[in-house]
Tab-separated table of C-alpha atoms in Angstrom:
chain	number	residue	atom	x	y	z
G	11	ALA	CA	6.701	-7.700	-12.181
G	12	PRO	CA	3.978	-5.109	-11.860
G	13	THR	CA	3.658	-3.774	-8.334
G	14	VAL	CA	0.521	-2.849	-6.478
G	15	LEU	CA	0.526	-0.799	-3.230
G	16	VAL	CA	-2.487	-1.989	-1.251
G	17	LEU	CA	-4.048	0.461	1.180
G	18	HIS	CA	-6.403	-0.761	3.883
G	19	GLY	CA	-9.860	0.805	4.331
G	20	GLY	CA	-11.166	2.590	7.399
G	21	GLY	CA	-11.687	6.151	6.259
G	22	PHE	CA	-8.363	7.219	7.754
G	23	ARG	CA	-9.710	6.433	11.241
G	24	PHE	CA	-9.150	2.716	11.690
G	25	GLY	CA	-7.850	-0.373	9.933
G	26	SER	CA	-4.461	-2.025	9.420
G	27	ARG	CA	-2.279	-3.385	6.693
G	28	LYS	CA	-1.913	-6.446	8.908
G	29	ALA	CA	-5.642	-7.268	8.723
G	30	VAL	CA	-6.310	-10.773	7.453
G	31	SER	CA	-8.455	-9.477	4.580
G	32	VAL	CA	-5.782	-7.089	3.357
G	33	GLN	CA	-3.076	-9.713	3.660
G	34	ALA	CA	-5.238	-12.283	1.771
G	35	PHE	CA	-6.109	-9.742	-0.898
G	36	ALA	CA	-2.419	-8.834	-1.440
G	37	ARG	CA	-1.442	-12.529	-1.623
G	38	ALA	CA	-4.227	-13.243	-4.131
G	39	LEU	CA	-3.014	-10.378	-6.396
G	40	ALA	CA	0.480	-11.762	-6.233
G	41	ALA	CA	-0.433	-15.366	-6.839
G	42	GLU	CA	-3.203	-14.954	-9.435
G	43	HIS	CA	-1.796	-12.051	-11.440
G	44	GLY	CA	2.001	-12.307	-11.004
G	45	MET	CA	2.185	-8.984	-9.161
G	46	VAL	CA	4.320	-7.856	-6.255
G	47	ALA	CA	1.797	-6.703	-3.646
G	48	VAL	CA	2.830	-4.286	-0.902
G	49	PRO	CA	0.310	-3.725	1.990
G	50	ALA	CA	0.870	-0.187	3.313
G	51	SER	CA	-0.154	1.732	6.426
G	52	TYR	CA	-0.910	5.327	7.223
G	53	ARG	CA	-1.414	7.228	10.400
G	54	LEU	CA	-4.897	6.844	11.849
G	55	ASN	CA	-6.889	9.699	13.236
G	56	ALA	CA	-4.205	12.086	12.226
G	57	PRO	CA	-4.922	15.605	10.936
G	58	TRP	CA	-5.052	15.971	7.172
G	59	PRO	CA	-2.762	15.751	5.194
G	60	GLU	CA	-0.647	13.472	7.408
G	61	PRO	CA	-2.273	10.185	6.081
G	62	LEU	CA	-1.698	11.402	2.537
G	63	GLU	CA	1.968	12.137	3.335
G	64	ASP	CA	2.328	8.560	4.610
G	65	ILE	CA	0.927	7.237	1.349
G	66	ARG	CA	3.277	9.449	-0.613
G	67	ALA	CA	6.127	8.005	1.472
G	68	ALA	CA	4.996	4.455	0.710
G	69	ILE	CA	4.898	5.242	-3.014
G	70	ALA	CA	8.429	6.751	-2.808
G	71	TRP	CA	9.654	3.672	-0.917
G	72	CYS	CA	8.212	1.393	-3.555
G	73	ARG	CA	9.828	3.306	-6.357
G	74	ALA	CA	13.234	3.256	-4.595
G	75	ASN	CA	13.235	-0.318	-3.306
G	76	ILE	CA	10.760	-2.591	-5.047
G	77	ALA	CA	13.190	-3.812	-7.690
G	78	ARG	CA	15.014	-5.687	-4.872
G	79	PHE	CA	11.806	-7.715	-4.330
G	80	GLY	CA	11.143	-8.435	-8.027
G	81	GLY	CA	8.838	-5.490	-8.682
G	82	ASP	CA	9.033	-2.938	-11.424
G	83	PRO	CA	9.070	0.657	-10.044
G	84	ASP	CA	7.774	1.968	-13.373
G	85	ARG	CA	4.666	-0.277	-13.219
G	86	LEU	CA	3.280	0.739	-9.876
G	87	ALA	CA	-0.486	0.860	-9.077
G	88	LEU	CA	-2.176	2.072	-5.999
G	89	LEU	CA	-5.261	0.101	-4.787
G	90	GLY	CA	-7.577	0.864	-1.886
G	91	HIS	CA	-9.222	-1.996	-0.010
G	92	SER	CA	-12.253	-1.458	2.169
């Protein structure tokens, strides 16, 4: 299935992948569009480019592991949620 990596909003200063709105959004993508949705986190209030490095690590994790969860590592999208 197509996979979408969902990033929470907050301008790299606040927010959480565990936020109800992010979780609900990820579940809706999965249910309505047949996607595997992966909410991801990044370091908050960290010097640049540390948050970007975290996002890169999440992408790498998806590519290496998402097939075990029914996702297609070659059909990976990145989506910001704010």
